[in-house]
Short mmCIF file of C-alpha atoms in Angstrom, two decimals:
data_model
loop_
_atom_site.label_atom_id
_atom_site.label_comp_id
_atom_site.label_asym_id
_atom_site.label_seq_id
_atom_site.Cartn_x
_atom_site.Cartn_y
_atom_site.Cartn_z
CA UNK P 302 5.04 102.90 63.99
CA UNK P 303 4.38 99.00 62.54
CA UNK P 304 3.79 96.03 63.48
CA UNK P 305 5.51 93.11 62.24
CA UNK P 306 4.97 90.30 61.20
CA UNK P 307 2.71 88.38 62.92
CA UNK P 308 5.02 85.03 62.72
CA UNK P 309 7.66 87.22 64.42
CA UNK P 310 5.00 88.64 66.81
CA UNK P 311 4.36 84.81 67.69
CA UNK P 312 7.70 83.82 68.35
CA UNK P 313 8.44 86.27 70.31
CA UNK P 314 5.29 86.31 72.49
CA UNK P 315 6.00 82.58 73.82
CA UNK P 316 6.53 81.42 77.05
CA UNK P 317 9.96 81.53 77.69
CA UNK P 318 10.12 79.91 80.70
CA UNK P 319 9.03 76.76 78.50
CA UNK P 320 11.39 77.71 75.60
CA UNK P 321 14.46 77.24 79.05
CA UNK P 322 12.60 73.81 79.18
CA UNK P 323 13.61 71.91 75.76
CA UNK P 324 17.84 71.31 75.96
CA UNK P 325 18.28 72.43 71.89
CA UNK P 326 15.55 73.45 69.47
CA UNK P 327 16.32 75.32 65.84
CA UNK P 328 16.67 79.04 65.48
CA UNK P 329 16.03 80.77 62.09
CA UNK P 330 18.70 83.17 61.48
CA UNK P 331 19.18 84.21 57.39
CA UNK P 332 22.28 84.20 55.65
CA UNK P 333 23.26 87.51 53.90
CA UNK P 334 26.41 86.14 51.05
CA UNK P 335 29.26 88.08 50.73
CA UNK P 336 29.26 86.64 46.92
CA UNK P 337 26.75 89.26 44.32
CA UNK P 338 24.99 86.20 42.33
CA UNK P 339 23.42 85.31 45.48
CA UNK P 340 20.83 85.63 47.67
CA UNK P 341 19.90 86.38 51.38
CA UNK P 342 18.97 82.01 52.16
CA UNK P 343 17.82 80.83 55.36
CA UNK P 344 19.84 79.03 57.71
CA UNK P 345 18.53 76.71 61.15
CA UNK P 346 20.78 76.75 63.21
CA UNK P 347 20.99 74.54 67.06
CA UNK P 348 19.39 76.59 69.80
CA UNK P 349 19.01 75.65 72.92
CA UNK P 350 16.91 78.79 73.78
CA UNK P 351 18.21 80.04 76.89
CA UNK P 352 21.20 82.43 74.50
CA UNK P 353 21.38 86.96 74.27
CA UNK P 354 24.35 86.48 71.08
CA UNK P 355 25.52 84.89 68.45
CA UNK P 356 28.42 84.26 68.94
CA UNK P 357 27.60 81.53 71.57
CA UNK P 358 26.47 79.84 68.13
CA UNK P 359 28.32 80.82 65.56
CA UNK P 360 32.09 80.15 68.24
CA UNK P 361 34.94 78.83 67.34
CA UNK P 362 34.00 75.41 68.41
CA UNK P 363 30.98 75.40 66.04
CA UNK P 364 33.35 77.21 62.32
CA UNK P 365 31.20 73.98 60.80
CA UNK P 366 28.45 76.79 60.40
CA UNK P 367 30.19 79.26 58.52
CA UNK P 368 32.02 76.66 56.27
CA UNK P 369 28.50 76.34 54.66
CA UNK P 370 29.50 80.09 53.84
CA UNK P 371 31.60 79.40 50.33
CA UNK P 372 33.61 82.34 51.84
CA UNK P 373 35.67 80.14 54.11
CA UNK P 374 39.00 79.25 54.02
CA UNK P 375 40.50 77.10 56.58
CA UNK P 376 44.09 79.39 55.89
CA UNK P 377 42.38 81.99 57.92
CA UNK P 378 41.13 84.02 61.14
CA UNK P 379 37.51 83.57 61.75
CA UNK P 380 35.91 86.59 64.72
CA UNK P 381 32.88 87.85 64.98
CA UNK P 382 31.23 90.90 66.63
CA UNK P 383 27.22 92.07 67.40
CA UNK P 384 25.53 94.31 65.34
CA UNK P 385 21.75 95.61 67.08
CA UNK P 386 19.36 98.31 66.69
CA UNK P 387 15.17 98.30 67.63
CA UNK P 388 13.36 97.58 65.71
CA UNK P 389 11.30 100.64 66.65
CA UNK P 390 11.51 103.43 69.78
CA UNK P 391 7.84 103.35 70.06
CA UNK P 392 4.75 100.69 70.19
CA UNK P 393 5.26 96.82 70.16
CA UNK P 394 7.69 97.39 67.62
CA UNK P 395 10.12 98.37 70.88
CA UNK P 396 10.85 95.04 71.78
CA UNK P 397 12.59 93.59 69.16
CA UNK P 398 16.42 93.92 68.10
CA UNK P 399 17.70 92.52 64.75
CA UNK P 400 20.58 91.02 65.25
CA UNK P 401 23.60 90.77 63.49
CA UNK P 402 26.15 88.60 62.98
CA UNK P 403 29.29 90.37 61.69
CA UNK P 404 32.24 87.33 60.09
CA UNK P 405 35.88 89.51 60.29
CA UNK P 406 38.35 87.55 59.59
CA UNK P 407 42.48 88.31 60.78
CA UNK P 408 44.42 88.32 57.58
CA UNK P 409 42.02 89.79 55.01
CA UNK P 410 39.66 92.61 55.16
CA UNK P 411 36.62 91.06 53.43
CA UNK P 412 34.96 93.78 50.95
CA UNK P 413 31.53 95.49 51.60
CA UNK P 414 27.70 93.42 50.82
CA UNK P 415 26.26 93.86 48.17
CA UNK P 416 22.63 91.85 49.77
CA UNK P 417 22.99 94.10 52.29
CA UNK P 418 21.38 97.31 51.04
CA UNK P 419 17.46 96.47 53.09
CA UNK P 420 19.82 96.69 56.21
CA UNK P 421 22.62 99.43 55.89
CA UNK P 422 20.06 101.85 55.21
CA UNK P 423 17.62 100.58 58.16
CA UNK P 424 20.86 100.87 60.23
CA UNK P 425 22.68 104.24 58.41
CA UNK P 426 26.17 102.37 57.90
CA UNK P 427 27.90 100.37 55.21
CA UNK P 428 28.41 96.55 56.26
CA UNK P 429 31.24 94.25 54.69
CA UNK P 430 31.42 90.48 55.45
CA UNK P 431 28.49 88.11 55.55
CA UNK P 432 26.46 88.75 57.70
CA UNK P 433 23.88 86.51 59.71
CA UNK P 434 20.64 87.97 60.84
CA UNK P 435 18.21 87.22 63.65
CA UNK P 436 15.46 88.86 66.10
CA UNK P 437 16.62 89.35 69.82
CA UNK P 438 14.57 90.82 72.80
CA UNK P 439 15.00 94.10 73.79
CA UNK P 440 14.31 92.86 77.66
CA UNK P 441 16.44 91.09 80.05
CA UNK P 442 17.66 87.33 79.14
CA UNK P 443 18.19 88.92 75.81
CA UNK P 444 16.40 86.04 73.94
CA UNK P 445 17.21 85.32 70.78
CA UNK P 446 14.42 84.70 68.11
CA UNK P 447 13.27 83.93 65.19
CA UNK P 448 14.36 86.31 61.72
CA UNK P 449 13.16 85.41 58.67
CA UNK P 450 12.28 86.52 55.10
CA UNK P 451 8.77 88.22 56.12
CA UNK P 452 10.48 90.27 58.35
CA UNK P 453 13.25 91.17 55.60
CA UNK P 454 10.40 92.48 53.34
CA UNK P 455 8.82 94.79 56.77
CA UNK P 456 11.84 95.94 57.22
CA UNK P 457 12.16 96.83 52.99
CA UNK P 458 9.00 98.60 53.70
CA UNK P 459 9.77 100.84 56.59
CA UNK P 460 13.17 101.75 54.23
CA UNK P 461 10.82 102.99 51.79
CA UNK P 462 8.31 104.86 54.45
CA UNK P 463 10.98 106.46 56.15
CA UNK P 464 12.92 107.81 52.54
CA UNK P 465 16.10 105.24 54.01
CA UNK P 466 17.72 106.76 50.85
CA UNK P 467 21.80 105.92 52.65
CA UNK P 468 24.26 104.49 52.33
CA UNK P 469 23.64 104.28 48.51
CA UNK P 470 23.72 100.30 46.89
CA UNK P 471 26.61 98.36 46.20
CA UNK P 472 27.90 99.02 43.04
CA UNK P 473 31.62 98.19 42.54
CA UNK P 474 31.74 99.37 38.63
CA UNK P 475 30.21 103.38 40.02
CA UNK P 476 27.10 102.70 37.57
CA UNK P 477 23.90 103.62 37.92
CA UNK P 478 22.17 99.90 37.04
CA UNK P 479 23.57 97.25 39.19
CA UNK P 480 21.31 94.62 37.00
CA UNK P 481 23.18 95.83 33.68
CA UNK P 482 26.88 96.12 35.03
CA UNK P 483 29.25 93.86 32.38
CA UNK P 484 29.74 90.99 34.59
CA UNK P 485 28.36 89.07 38.51
CA UNK P 486 30.74 89.14 40.53
CA UNK P 487 30.62 86.10 42.75
CA UNK P 488 33.13 83.84 45.20
CA UNK P 489 35.87 83.63 42.14
CA UNK P 490 36.52 87.12 42.32
CA UNK P 491 37.26 87.48 45.55
CA UNK P 492 39.91 85.34 45.35
CA UNK P 493 43.80 85.01 47.26
CA UNK P 494 45.50 86.75 44.74
CA UNK P 495 48.36 86.38 47.00
CA UNK P 496 48.73 82.84 47.67
CA UNK P 497 48.55 81.96 43.85
CA UNK P 498 50.99 84.16 42.90
CA UNK P 499 53.61 82.29 44.91
CA UNK P 500 52.30 78.45 44.42
CA UNK P 501 52.05 78.92 40.80
CA UNK P 502 55.11 80.81 37.98
CA UNK P 503 55.04 83.27 36.84
CA UNK P 504 53.77 82.77 32.98
CA UNK P 505 51.09 81.10 34.05
CA UNK P 506 49.53 83.55 37.44
CA UNK P 507 50.34 87.05 34.93
CA UNK P 508 48.49 84.15 32.12
CA UNK P 509 45.15 82.73 34.58
CA UNK P 510 45.01 84.50 37.86
CA UNK P 511 45.97 88.32 37.24
CA UNK P 512 43.57 91.40 38.07
CA UNK P 513 41.10 88.43 38.27
CA UNK P 514 40.34 89.06 41.28
CA UNK P 515 38.58 92.59 43.23
CA UNK P 516 41.87 93.49 45.50
CA UNK P 517 40.68 93.06 49.05
CA UNK P 518 42.98 95.86 50.67
CA UNK P 519 40.71 98.35 48.34
CA UNK P 520 40.58 101.44 50.87
CA UNK P 521 44.44 101.32 52.51
CA UNK P 522 45.97 104.00 49.86
CA UNK P 523 48.57 102.06 47.54
CA UNK P 524 49.56 101.79 44.10
CA UNK P 525 47.04 100.09 42.03
CA UNK P 526 49.89 99.34 38.89
CA UNK P 527 51.56 97.56 41.08
CA UNK P 528 49.13 95.96 42.82
CA UNK P 529 48.66 91.87 41.45
CA UNK P 530 44.28 93.16 42.31
CA UNK P 531 41.78 95.05 40.54
CA UNK P 532 40.45 97.96 41.45
CA UNK P 533 38.47 98.71 38.23
CA UNK P 534 36.99 97.84 35.15
CA UNK P 535 39.96 98.48 33.41
CA UNK P 536 41.93 96.34 34.72
CA UNK P 537 39.73 93.44 36.10
CA UNK P 538 39.78 90.68 34.37
CA UNK P 539 38.18 87.81 33.99
CA UNK P 540 40.57 84.53 34.49
CA UNK P 541 40.11 83.06 31.14
CA UNK P 542 40.92 79.87 32.17
CA UNK P 543 36.61 79.75 33.68
CA UNK P 544 35.15 82.45 31.21
CA UNK P 545 35.74 81.77 27.01
CA UNK P 546 36.59 84.48 25.42
CA UNK P 547 38.61 86.05 22.39
CA UNK P 548 41.63 88.83 23.41
CA UNK P 549 39.49 90.10 21.00
CA UNK P 550 38.09 94.65 21.48
CA UNK P 551 33.82 93.23 21.87
CA UNK P 552 31.95 96.19 19.70
CA UNK P 553 29.32 95.55 22.04
CA UNK P 554 30.41 96.46 24.91
CA UNK P 555 29.18 100.34 25.99
CA UNK P 556 30.64 102.49 28.56
CA UNK P 557 30.77 98.96 31.28
CA UNK P 558 27.79 97.46 30.73
CA UNK P 559 27.49 95.08 27.40
CA UNK P 560 24.45 92.73 26.68
CA UNK P 561 26.50 89.60 26.71
CA UNK P 562 27.27 90.44 30.35
CA UNK P 563 30.76 87.02 32.25
CA UNK P 564 30.02 85.48 29.06
CA UNK P 565 30.37 87.33 26.59
CA UNK P 566 33.21 86.13 24.31
CA UNK P 567 35.40 88.91 24.07
CA UNK P 568 37.41 91.47 25.14
CA UNK P 569 36.22 94.46 27.90
CA UNK P 570 39.32 95.48 28.63
CA UNK P 571 43.14 95.75 28.27
CA UNK P 572 44.19 94.46 30.82
CA UNK P 573 41.78 91.18 29.71
CA UNK P 574 43.40 90.92 25.41
CA UNK P 575 46.66 91.78 26.45
CA UNK P 576 46.58 88.92 29.48
CA UNK P 577 44.86 86.58 27.74
CA UNK P 578 47.55 82.89 27.73
CA UNK P 579 47.13 84.29 22.95
CA UNK P 580 48.87 87.49 23.35
CA UNK P 581 51.24 86.65 26.52
CA UNK P 582 54.56 87.02 26.21
CA UNK P 583 53.92 87.08 22.49
CA UNK P 584 54.71 89.85 21.04
CA UNK P 585 57.72 92.53 22.03
CA UNK P 586 57.93 95.35 24.75
CA UNK P 587 57.94 98.65 22.61
CA UNK P 588 59.21 99.88 25.14
CA UNK P 589 62.76 98.31 24.70
CA UNK P 590 62.56 97.37 21.48
CA UNK P 591 62.96 101.32 20.59
CA UNK P 592 65.26 101.31 22.56
CA UNK P 593 67.63 98.16 24.45
CA UNK P 594 69.35 101.11 26.68
CA UNK P 595 65.56 102.27 28.07
CA UNK P 596 63.78 99.16 30.77
CA UNK P 597 60.45 98.80 31.26
CA UNK P 598 59.08 100.25 34.47
CA UNK P 599 55.85 97.77 34.46
CA UNK P 600 59.09 94.56 35.71
CA UNK P 601 57.86 91.44 36.15
CA UNK P 602 53.74 92.59 34.99
CA UNK P 603 54.65 93.60 31.75
CA UNK P 604 52.04 91.49 28.92
CA UNK P 605 55.18 92.11 26.20
CA UNK P 606 58.49 90.30 26.31
CA UNK P 607 61.42 91.79 26.95
CA UNK P 608 64.60 88.98 25.12
CA UNK P 609 64.08 85.74 23.89
CA UNK P 610 64.20 84.12 27.45
CA UNK P 611 60.67 84.85 28.45
CA UNK P 612 59.57 85.07 24.68
CA UNK P 613 56.28 82.40 24.57
CA UNK P 614 56.71 80.80 20.62
CA UNK P 615 54.71 79.70 18.84
CA UNK P 616 54.27 75.71 19.48
CA UNK P 617 53.98 76.98 23.45
CA UNK P 618 50.81 79.06 22.71
CA UNK P 619 49.18 77.25 20.43
CA UNK P 620 49.60 73.67 22.90
CA UNK P 621 47.30 75.90 25.45
CA UNK P 622 44.52 77.10 23.17
CA UNK P 623 44.46 73.85 22.68
CA UNK P 624 43.84 72.69 26.36
CA UNK P 625 42.18 75.33 27.03
CA UNK P 626 39.75 74.77 24.01
CA UNK P 627 39.66 71.28 25.89
CA UNK P 628 39.03 73.50 28.64
CA UNK P 629 35.64 75.19 27.57
CA UNK P 630 34.01 72.05 26.17
CA UNK P 631 33.87 70.45 29.45
CA UNK P 632 33.25 73.39 30.98
CA UNK P 633 30.12 73.89 28.47
CA UNK P 634 28.83 70.71 29.52
CA UNK P 635 29.02 71.15 33.29
CA UNK P 636 26.16 74.29 32.75
CA UNK P 637 24.17 72.44 30.79
CA UNK P 638 24.00 69.38 32.87
CA UNK P 639 23.30 72.42 34.98
#
C-alpha cells in the first residue's frame, strides 16, 4: 500500500515525549462544511499535544470553535461523536487513522454533508452534518496529529486506485451532473422555518419563507404536501427577498437544470411562481371560486384567496414590489463590492 504524504508521516513520527513538554500547541484539522457552495478548509485549534480524542478539544467549554462554523445557532444543543478508520491494514499507513469529529444536534437532524464524499467513499458510509477531521496514532496513547489537504488528496488517490464508488456522491436533485444543479445549495437553504413560522405573520411567512429550506426530517415518513419545508425540486423556492426573480416560468430550464442557476431572473417551479409576493393571495382559489360549498384542501397553505379577507389588493401588491426593488438594488451593490 502507498505511504501517506511526507508531512503527515513526519508529524506522526515526532518524539511524543517532547510534545508533552509543550503546554499549548496548534493542531491542524480540516473542516468539511455543510454548505454546498463552500469547500473544505484548514482550522488550527489549540492542543496540549496529549489529547487522544477531538471531543477533548471540541468540548462544551470550547463552543467558540463551533461558533466559527456557519450553521451554528445558540438555540440548539450540540453534541459530538467520533468515527475512526485506519488508513491501511498493513504497512506504515496502518499506524495512522483518520479521526473524524461528528457534530450532532438534539433538536435538528443535519442533512448529508455534500463535501464529504472522499471520506464517505473511503469509509463506506454516509456522513451527516459538518465534520472536523484530524489524524491519530493507532497505538497507545493514541495522540492526535495533523490532518492537511495533502492527506485529503492522498485519500482521493486511494479511492481511485481501489475503485471505491460507494456511497454515490451527494446529489440533492438526483441529477447526473452536480455542477449543473439549478440552485447553489448554501446555508440559507437549511434555515429553521419552524421558528420563522412562529415569529412572522402568515402572509409574510408564505410569501418569503415557505418551502425555502430543505426538510430536516425528510427521512421520516410524513405528508410533504402539508410540510412547510421543501422535499424535492418541484416544491423548492428561492427566498424572493434574497433572489431577484419574476413570477414567470423560465423558458431555458430543461428538466431541473437552468444555465443561469440560482441567479436566474425567472421562476423554476410552480411554488416559486404561485407564492411570489407579486402573486400570492392576489387571485381566487379555483376550488372555492367555482363552488362556494367546497372547502379548499390546502387551507392556510393555499396560494390563492378564498374570500375578501384573504385577498391582497393591487395597492398592497404594488407596495411589496416597491420594497423588493429597493432591496434588490442594495443586494446588487453588496455583490458588486464583493
